[in-house]
Coordinates of C-alpha atoms in Angstrom, one line a residue:
M1 CA -29.6 7.6 -28.2
V2 CA -27.4 10.5 -29.5
D3 CA -26.8 8.6 -32.7
Y4 CA -30.5 8.1 -33.3
N5 CA -31.3 11.8 -32.7
L6 CA -28.5 12.8 -35.1
E7 CA -30.2 10.7 -37.8
V8 CA -33.7 12.2 -37.3
L9 CA -32.6 15.8 -36.7
N10 CA -34.1 18.3 -39.1
P11 CA -31.3 20.8 -40.0
H12 CA -33.9 23.3 -41.4
S13 CA -35.8 23.6 -38.1
L14 CA -33.2 23.6 -35.4
H15 CA -35.2 26.0 -33.1
S16 CA -38.1 23.6 -32.8
S17 CA -36.3 20.3 -32.5
F18 CA -37.6 17.2 -30.7
F19 CA -35.3 14.9 -28.7
H20 CA -36.4 11.3 -28.9
L21 CA -35.9 9.2 -25.7
S22 CA -37.1 6.0 -27.3
R23 CA -36.6 4.4 -30.8
N24 CA -39.9 2.5 -30.5
D25 CA -42.2 5.3 -29.3
P26 CA -41.8 8.6 -31.3
I27 CA -43.8 10.7 -28.9
V28 CA -41.5 10.0 -25.9
G29 CA -39.1 12.9 -25.5
F30 CA -39.0 16.6 -25.1
N31 CA -38.8 19.8 -27.2
F32 CA -35.6 21.8 -27.3
D33 CA -33.7 24.5 -29.2
C34 CA -30.9 22.9 -31.2
S35 CA -29.5 26.3 -32.3
S36 CA -27.2 26.6 -29.3
I37 CA -25.7 24.5 -26.5
A38 CA -27.6 24.4 -23.2
G39 CA -25.8 25.7 -20.2
H40 CA -22.3 27.1 -19.9
V41 CA -19.5 26.5 -22.4
V42 CA -15.7 26.5 -22.2
P43 CA -14.2 28.6 -23.8
P44 CA -17.2 31.1 -23.5
N45 CA -17.4 32.0 -27.2
D46 CA -20.5 30.0 -28.4
F47 CA -22.3 32.1 -31.0
G48 CA -24.5 29.3 -32.3
I49 CA -23.9 26.8 -35.1
D50 CA -22.2 28.3 -38.1
I51 CA -22.6 27.2 -41.7
A52 CA -19.8 24.6 -41.5
M53 CA -21.4 23.0 -38.5
K54 CA -24.8 22.8 -40.2
Q55 CA -23.3 21.0 -43.1
D56 CA -21.5 18.6 -40.9
L57 CA -24.4 17.3 -38.8
G58 CA -22.5 14.2 -37.6
G59 CA -19.6 16.4 -36.2
L60 CA -18.4 16.6 -32.6
Y61 CA -20.0 19.9 -32.0
L62 CA -23.5 18.7 -32.8
R63 CA -23.1 15.6 -30.7
L64 CA -22.0 17.7 -27.7
L65 CA -25.0 20.0 -28.3
L66 CA -27.4 17.1 -28.2
C67 CA -25.8 15.8 -25.0
S68 CA -26.1 19.2 -23.4
H69 CA -29.8 19.3 -23.9
L70 CA -30.2 15.7 -22.7
A71 CA -28.3 16.6 -19.5
Q72 CA -30.4 19.7 -18.9
H73 CA -33.6 17.7 -19.3
V74 CA -32.4 15.0 -16.8
R75 CA -31.3 17.6 -14.3
H76 CA -34.6 19.4 -14.4
Q77 CA -36.6 16.2 -14.0
L78 CA -34.4 15.1 -11.1
E79 CA -34.9 18.4 -9.3
E80 CA -38.6 18.6 -10.1
H81 CA -39.6 15.1 -9.0
K82 CA -36.9 14.2 -6.5
G83 CA -35.7 17.5 -5.1
Y84 CA -32.1 16.9 -5.9
S85 CA -29.8 19.4 -7.5
S86 CA -26.9 18.2 -9.7
T87 CA -23.9 19.4 -11.7
V88 CA -22.9 18.1 -15.1
G89 CA -19.8 18.2 -17.2
I90 CA -20.1 17.4 -20.9
S91 CA -17.1 16.2 -23.0
T92 CA -15.7 13.1 -24.7
S93 CA -14.0 11.4 -21.7
K94 CA -14.4 11.0 -17.9
L95 CA -11.3 13.2 -17.3
L96 CA -12.6 16.2 -19.3
S97 CA -16.2 15.8 -18.1
K98 CA -15.1 15.8 -14.4
L99 CA -12.9 18.9 -14.8
V100 CA -15.3 20.9 -16.9
G101 CA -18.2 20.0 -14.6
N102 CA -16.3 21.7 -11.7
V103 CA -16.3 25.1 -13.5
N104 CA -19.9 26.0 -12.6
K105 CA -20.8 24.4 -9.4
P106 CA -23.3 24.0 -7.9
K107 CA -26.5 23.5 -10.0
G108 CA -24.8 24.1 -13.3
Q109 CA -23.6 22.3 -16.4
T110 CA -20.7 23.1 -18.7
T111 CA -19.7 21.8 -22.1
L112 CA -16.1 21.8 -23.4
L113 CA -16.2 23.0 -27.0
P114 CA -14.1 21.7 -29.9
P115 CA -11.6 21.7 -31.5
Y116 CA -10.1 18.9 -29.4
N117 CA -7.1 18.6 -31.6
A118 CA -4.5 21.2 -32.6
S119 CA -4.7 22.2 -36.3
G120 CA -3.4 25.0 -38.4
G121 CA -1.0 26.2 -35.7
S122 CA -3.9 26.8 -33.2
E123 CA -3.9 25.2 -29.8
S124 CA -6.7 22.8 -29.0
N125 CA -9.3 23.7 -26.4
V126 CA -8.4 20.6 -24.4
T127 CA -4.8 21.6 -24.0
A128 CA -5.7 25.2 -23.2
F129 CA -8.3 24.0 -20.6
L130 CA -6.0 21.5 -18.9
D131 CA -2.9 23.7 -18.8
E132 CA -4.6 26.1 -16.2
H133 CA -5.2 23.3 -13.7
D134 CA -2.8 22.4 -10.9
I135 CA -1.2 19.0 -11.4
G136 CA -2.8 17.7 -8.2
K137 CA -6.3 18.6 -9.4
I138 CA -6.2 16.2 -12.4
P139 CA -8.4 13.1 -11.7
G140 CA -6.3 10.0 -11.7
I141 CA -3.1 11.7 -10.3
G142 CA -2.9 11.0 -6.6
F143 CA -1.5 13.2 -3.9
K144 CA 1.9 11.4 -3.6
S145 CA 2.3 11.2 -7.4
A146 CA 1.6 14.9 -7.7
Q147 CA 4.0 15.7 -4.9
R148 CA 6.8 13.8 -6.7
I149 CA 6.1 15.6 -10.0
R150 CA 6.1 19.0 -8.2
N151 CA 9.4 18.2 -6.5
H152 CA 11.0 17.2 -9.8
V153 CA 9.7 20.3 -11.7
L154 CA 10.7 22.7 -8.9
A155 CA 14.0 20.8 -8.1
R156 CA 13.2 21.1 -4.4
P157 CA 10.6 19.9 -1.9
V158 CA 7.2 21.5 -2.2
A159 CA 6.1 23.9 0.5
F160 CA 2.6 23.1 1.9
D161 CA 0.2 25.4 3.7
A162 CA 0.2 25.0 7.5
G163 CA -2.4 22.5 8.7
L164 CA -3.0 20.8 5.3
V165 CA -2.2 17.2 4.7
Y166 CA -3.8 16.7 1.3
G167 CA -4.6 19.6 -1.0
G168 CA -3.4 23.1 -1.5
T169 CA 0.3 23.9 -1.7
K170 CA 2.1 27.2 -1.6
D171 CA 3.9 26.2 -4.9
N172 CA 1.3 25.9 -7.6
V173 CA 2.7 23.7 -10.4
K174 CA 0.3 23.7 -13.4
V175 CA -0.2 21.1 -16.1
R176 CA 1.6 23.4 -18.5
D177 CA 4.6 23.6 -16.3
V178 CA 4.8 19.8 -16.2
R179 CA 4.1 19.2 -19.9
M180 CA 6.6 21.8 -21.1
Y181 CA 9.4 20.8 -18.6
P182 CA 12.6 19.8 -20.4
F183 CA 12.8 16.1 -21.3
M184 CA 9.5 15.5 -19.6
G185 CA 7.9 12.3 -20.9
V186 CA 7.1 8.7 -20.2
K187 CA 10.7 7.8 -19.2
V188 CA 11.0 10.6 -16.7
L189 CA 7.6 9.8 -15.2
E190 CA 8.6 6.1 -15.0
Q191 CA 11.7 7.1 -13.0
L192 CA 9.7 9.3 -10.7
L193 CA 6.6 7.1 -10.1
G194 CA 7.5 3.6 -11.2
G195 CA 9.0 0.7 -9.2
P196 CA 7.8 -2.3 -7.3
G197 CA 4.3 -1.8 -5.9
A198 CA 3.4 0.9 -8.4
P199 CA 0.5 0.3 -10.8
K200 CA 1.3 -1.1 -14.1
D201 CA 2.0 1.5 -16.8
I202 CA 1.6 4.3 -14.3
A203 CA 3.9 6.6 -16.4
I204 CA 2.0 6.1 -19.6
K205 CA -1.3 6.7 -17.8
I206 CA -0.3 10.0 -16.2
W207 CA 1.4 11.2 -19.4
R208 CA -1.9 10.7 -21.2
L209 CA -3.9 12.4 -18.5
I210 CA -1.6 15.4 -18.7
N211 CA -2.3 15.6 -22.4
G212 CA -6.1 15.1 -22.0
I213 CA -6.3 11.5 -23.1
D214 CA -8.5 9.2 -21.0
T215 CA -9.7 5.9 -22.4
T216 CA -11.4 4.5 -19.2
E217 CA -15.0 3.6 -19.6
S218 CA -17.7 5.3 -17.6
I219 CA -19.3 2.8 -15.2
Q220 CA -21.8 3.1 -12.5
E221 CA -20.3 4.3 -9.3
D222 CA -20.6 2.3 -6.0
S223 CA -23.5 4.4 -4.9
Y224 CA -26.9 2.9 -4.0
I225 CA -30.4 4.1 -3.9
R226 CA -31.1 2.0 -0.8
L227 CA -29.0 -0.7 0.7
D228 CA -30.5 -2.0 3.9
T229 CA -30.7 -5.8 3.9
M230 CA -27.9 -8.3 4.5
A231 CA -28.6 -10.1 1.3
E232 CA -28.0 -6.9 -0.7
V233 CA -24.9 -6.2 1.4
E234 CA -23.4 -9.6 0.7
R235 CA -24.1 -9.3 -3.0
E236 CA -22.3 -5.9 -3.2
L237 CA -19.4 -7.2 -1.1
R238 CA -18.8 -10.0 -3.5
L239 CA -18.7 -7.6 -6.4
L240 CA -16.4 -5.2 -4.6
S241 CA -14.1 -8.0 -3.4
K242 CA -13.7 -9.4 -6.9
S243 CA -12.9 -6.0 -8.3
L244 CA -10.4 -5.4 -5.5
L245 CA -8.7 -8.8 -5.8
T246 CA -8.4 -8.4 -9.5
R247 CA -6.8 -5.0 -9.2
I248 CA -4.4 -6.2 -6.5
R249 CA -3.2 -9.0 -8.8
I250 CA -2.8 -6.7 -11.8
D251 CA -1.0 -3.9 -10.0
L252 CA 1.1 -5.7 -7.3
S253 CA 2.2 -8.9 -9.1
C254 CA 4.1 -9.8 -12.2
I255 CA 4.7 -12.8 -14.4
R256 CA 7.7 -14.8 -13.2
D257 CA 10.3 -15.7 -15.9
N258 CA 10.6 -19.3 -16.9
E259 CA 14.3 -19.3 -16.0
D260 CA 13.3 -18.6 -12.3
V261 CA 11.5 -21.9 -12.1
S262 CA 13.0 -24.4 -9.7
A263 CA 15.2 -27.2 -10.8
D264 CA 12.6 -29.8 -9.7
N265 CA 10.0 -28.3 -12.0
Q266 CA 12.5 -28.1 -14.8
G267 CA 13.0 -31.8 -14.6
E268 CA 9.3 -32.5 -14.9
H269 CA 8.3 -30.0 -17.6
T270 CA 9.8 -28.6 -20.6
A271 CA 10.3 -24.8 -21.0
D272 CA 7.4 -24.6 -23.5
S273 CA 5.0 -26.5 -21.3
I274 CA 5.5 -24.5 -18.1
S275 CA 2.6 -22.1 -17.8
P276 CA 3.7 -18.6 -16.7
S277 CA 3.2 -18.1 -13.0
R278 CA 3.0 -14.8 -11.1
E279 CA 5.0 -13.5 -8.1
W280 CA 4.3 -10.6 -5.8
L281 CA 6.1 -7.3 -6.1
A282 CA 4.3 -6.0 -3.1
Y283 CA 1.3 -6.9 -1.0
P284 CA -1.3 -5.0 1.1
K285 CA -1.3 -5.5 4.9
T286 CA -4.6 -3.8 5.8
L287 CA -8.1 -4.2 4.6
R288 CA -10.6 -1.4 5.2
L289 CA -14.4 -1.4 4.7
T290 CA -16.1 2.0 4.4
T291 CA -19.8 2.8 4.4
R292 CA -21.9 6.0 4.3
P293 CA -25.4 5.9 5.8
R294 CA -27.9 8.2 4.2
P295 CA -29.2 10.9 6.6
P296 CA -32.9 10.9 7.5
M297 CA -35.4 13.0 5.7
N298 CA -36.1 16.6 6.8
P299 CA -39.6 17.7 7.7
D300 CA -39.9 19.5 4.3
G301 CA -39.2 16.3 2.4
T302 CA -35.6 17.2 1.5
R303 CA -32.5 15.4 2.6
S304 CA -29.3 17.0 3.9
R305 CA -26.2 16.3 2.0
T306 CA -23.4 14.6 4.0
F307 CA -20.0 13.3 3.4
N308 CA -19.5 11.5 6.7
R309 CA -18.3 8.0 6.4
L310 CA -17.8 5.1 8.7
S311 CA -14.9 2.7 8.4
R312 CA -13.3 -0.3 10.1
S313 CA -10.0 -2.0 9.3
C314 CA -8.4 -5.3 9.9
D315 CA -5.3 -7.3 8.9
M316 CA -5.4 -8.4 5.3
P317 CA -6.0 -12.2 5.2
S318 CA -3.1 -14.2 3.9
L319 CA -5.4 -16.1 1.6
I320 CA -5.2 -13.3 -1.0
L321 CA -1.5 -14.1 -1.5
N322 CA -2.5 -17.4 -3.1
L323 CA -2.0 -16.7 -6.7
D324 CA -3.0 -20.2 -7.8
E325 CA -6.5 -19.9 -6.4
S326 CA -9.3 -18.4 -8.5
I327 CA -10.6 -14.9 -7.7
E328 CA -14.2 -16.2 -7.4
H329 CA -13.2 -18.7 -4.7
L330 CA -11.0 -16.1 -2.9
S331 CA -13.9 -13.6 -3.0
E332 CA -16.4 -16.0 -1.5
T333 CA -14.0 -16.9 1.3
L334 CA -13.1 -13.2 1.9
V335 CA -16.7 -12.2 2.2
R336 CA -17.7 -15.0 4.4
D337 CA -14.8 -15.0 6.9
T338 CA -13.7 -11.4 6.9
L339 CA -16.0 -8.8 5.3
V340 CA -19.3 -9.9 6.8
P341 CA -17.9 -9.9 10.4
L342 CA -16.2 -6.6 9.7
F343 CA -19.5 -5.2 8.5
H344 CA -21.3 -6.4 11.6
R345 CA -18.7 -4.6 13.7
L346 CA -19.4 -1.4 11.7
H347 CA -23.2 -1.8 11.8
P348 CA -24.4 -4.0 14.7
E349 CA -28.1 -3.5 13.6
R350 CA -29.7 -6.4 11.8
S351 CA -31.1 -4.1 9.0
G352 CA -32.3 -0.6 8.1
W353 CA -28.9 0.9 7.5
D354 CA -30.0 2.8 4.3
L355 CA -26.5 2.9 2.9
S356 CA -25.7 5.1 0.0
L357 CA -22.0 4.1 -0.4
M358 CA -19.8 1.1 0.4
N359 CA -16.2 0.8 -0.4
L360 CA -13.3 -1.7 0.0
C361 CA -9.7 -0.5 0.3
A362 CA -6.4 -2.4 0.4
A363 CA -3.8 -0.2 2.3
S364 CA -0.4 -0.4 3.9
I365 CA 1.4 -1.7 0.8
S366 CA 4.6 -3.5 1.7
L367 CA 7.3 -4.3 -0.8
T368 CA 8.5 -7.8 -1.1
A369 CA 12.2 -8.9 -1.5
A370 CA 13.5 -8.2 -5.0
S371 CA 15.1 -10.8 -7.1
A372 CA 17.4 -8.4 -8.9
R373 CA 20.6 -7.2 -7.2
D374 CA 19.7 -3.6 -7.7
G375 CA 15.9 -4.0 -7.1
A376 CA 13.9 -2.4 -4.4
G377 CA 12.2 -4.2 -1.5
R378 CA 13.6 -5.9 1.5
D379 CA 17.3 -6.7 1.1
I380 CA 18.7 -9.7 3.0
S381 CA 22.1 -8.0 3.3
K382 CA 20.4 -5.2 5.2
M383 CA 18.8 -7.7 7.5
F384 CA 22.2 -9.2 8.5
K385 CA 23.7 -5.7 8.9
M386 CA 20.9 -4.9 11.4
Q387 CA 21.1 -8.2 13.2
D388 CA 23.5 -7.0 15.9
L389 CA 21.4 -3.9 16.6
V390 CA 18.1 -5.8 16.7
L391 CA 19.3 -8.8 18.8
K392 CA 21.5 -6.8 21.2
H393 CA 19.1 -7.2 24.1
W394 CA 19.1 -11.0 23.8
K395 CA 22.8 -11.5 23.0
V396 CA 25.1 -13.1 25.6
A397 CA 28.7 -11.9 25.3
D398 CA 31.4 -14.5 26.1
T399 CA 34.6 -12.5 26.7
D400 CA 37.7 -13.2 28.7
T401 CA 38.4 -10.9 31.6
A402 CA 41.8 -10.6 33.1
P403 CA 42.1 -11.1 36.9
V404 CA 42.5 -8.0 38.9
N405 CA 46.0 -7.3 40.3
C406 CA 47.3 -10.6 39.1
Y407 CA 50.9 -10.8 37.8
S408 CA 51.6 -7.1 38.1
A409 CA 54.2 -5.5 35.9
D410 CA 56.8 -5.5 38.6
V411 CA 56.8 -9.3 39.3
D412 CA 60.1 -10.6 40.6
E413 CA 61.6 -13.0 38.0
R414 CA 63.4 -14.9 40.8
A415 CA 60.1 -15.6 42.6
L416 CA 58.9 -17.2 39.4
E417 CA 61.9 -19.4 39.1
N418 CA 61.6 -20.5 42.7
L419 CA 57.9 -21.2 42.2
E420 CA 58.7 -23.6 39.3
K421 CA 61.5 -25.3 41.1
K422 CA 59.8 -25.5 44.5
P423 CA 56.1 -25.9 44.2
Y424 CA 55.6 -27.1 47.8
V425 CA 57.4 -26.1 51.0
T426 CA 58.6 -29.2 52.9
G427 CA 57.5 -32.7 53.5
K428 CA 57.6 -36.1 52.0
E429 CA 58.1 -36.6 48.3
T430 CA 55.1 -37.4 46.2
L431 CA 54.4 -37.7 42.5
G432 CA 53.7 -34.0 42.0
G433 CA 56.2 -32.5 44.4
V434 CA 56.5 -32.4 48.2
V435 CA 53.6 -32.8 50.7
G436 CA 54.0 -30.7 53.8
E437 CA 54.0 -32.4 57.1
G438 CA 51.6 -30.0 58.5
G439 CA 48.9 -30.9 56.1
R440 CA 47.2 -27.8 54.8
D441 CA 49.7 -25.6 56.6
G442 CA 52.2 -26.4 53.8
A443 CA 50.9 -23.7 51.4
I444 CA 51.9 -23.0 47.9
E445 CA 54.2 -20.1 47.4
T446 CA 52.5 -17.2 45.7
I447 CA 53.7 -14.2 43.9
Q448 CA 53.3 -10.9 45.7
G449 CA 50.0 -9.3 44.6
C450 CA 48.4 -12.5 43.2
D451 CA 45.4 -14.0 44.9
S452 CA 45.9 -17.8 45.2
S453 CA 42.6 -18.7 46.7
W454 CA 40.5 -21.1 44.6
E455 CA 37.1 -19.7 43.5
S456 CA 34.3 -22.2 43.6
D457 CA 30.6 -22.2 43.5
D458 CA 30.5 -24.6 46.6
E459 CA 30.0 -23.3 50.1
G460 CA 33.7 -23.7 51.0
P461 CA 36.8 -25.9 50.7
W462 CA 36.7 -29.5 51.9
P463 CA 38.6 -30.2 55.2
N464 CA 41.8 -32.3 54.5
Y465 CA 43.1 -35.3 56.7
N466 CA 46.4 -37.0 56.7
C467 CA 46.6 -40.8 56.2
A468 CA 48.2 -42.5 59.3
K469 CA 50.1 -45.0 57.2
C470 CA 51.4 -42.9 54.3
G471 CA 50.8 -39.3 55.5
L472 CA 49.0 -38.4 52.3
A473 CA 46.5 -35.5 52.7
M474 CA 43.0 -35.9 51.3
P475 CA 39.4 -34.9 51.9
D476 CA 37.4 -36.8 54.6
F477 CA 35.1 -38.5 52.0
A478 CA 38.1 -40.2 50.4
M479 CA 39.7 -41.6 53.6
I480 CA 37.5 -44.8 53.6
A481 CA 38.5 -45.8 50.1
H482 CA 42.1 -44.9 50.8
E483 CA 42.2 -47.1 53.9
R484 CA 40.8 -50.1 51.8
F485 CA 43.8 -49.5 49.4
H486 CA 46.2 -50.2 52.3
D487 CA 44.3 -53.3 53.4
F488 CA 44.7 -55.0 50.0
P489 CA 47.8 -57.2 49.9
D490 CA 50.6 -56.2 47.6

């Protein structure tokens, strides 16, 4: 649309220009003044189109000028017919458009003027505009990433305001401070932000954002005019789940080297025929579904603006870890078995939710075991080191305990010699020594201080009886068998 209006623009009548909204119908459009940019500008030094700009009708300045008048027309139509106010930022990328759109909120629009590249020793407007922003305010740089960058630049932990979890800090580190920091670049950012579980090329992405480079395409956000039937919800859940699964595979997995393939597979395939497989660097443990119902209409026909959201979480199904399955099949299973029941828990009503936003989130990222010796993740050596501490409540200790007061240090050596030579007191000779005539009255000599009683789990010692024929002492249950021994002939 902008290209077409550049072609038909009359440079000799800029004050009475016409913006064409259709190539096929020349009367569909609106009148506008092409001699100046509509709305606010950054930096605020717009004095109209100079002679050089008039000669270069296809230049960046004129394209931004046309976009500013188109944005103003859309904003006015939206407010006139729908009653909604809006804010617009105009530039060449999502990054710059978002930042410049925040300059004149609410109900304003701002255009970032060229030059966008430094030339002739002068600084570009992009660099000058970005340098005044805190590093945490740059879209695409999250809270934790910004915190690590601040800690590195300040060489100490960042001090936060009391009561704040995400947002303002007492130490304001601007983009200029990061960009001009000694040796700052992709390698330093990779050391700070990289590692298993981090998005691919995170250092290159953030370094480009710091320098005002953003190549991501502008797509329609997950915001709906009216989403209040189950068929529409399932359709959107399939789209969101496919996008989420694709991002999980890209950011949290990597291609496994061919040398890591098992020996069985090596015997069946050659190195050239083995297709590269992927392995997980980290995996999410929580799946969260978030929705935002639209508030009801006010009596005057307007609608209050709200940011309240509803969310429910559950354990991430293990099926997403199957890297051999297609994303389409995983998405269908995830929607049917997990997301639809989760949505019913969030909205028990059958219909009429009037949702304006729906979002899927994979959270609680857990690192997997690393294959490299110096890699991050769960280390099996740490598991064995922590084994005693973790299993101490269920561990049975088998230790030898010395008897109490047995064989004291002042044992008489003569008593030991007498014990070895004379194990029993008096009586008839037997194979092991001498059996006392008094049965159990012939006790074994003991050393002073040593307990000679036999410890047993039974109720007590068996009563002994002496054989009438041989005088041998034995328990009562053995006497019958012993008497039969004497009855047999020699």
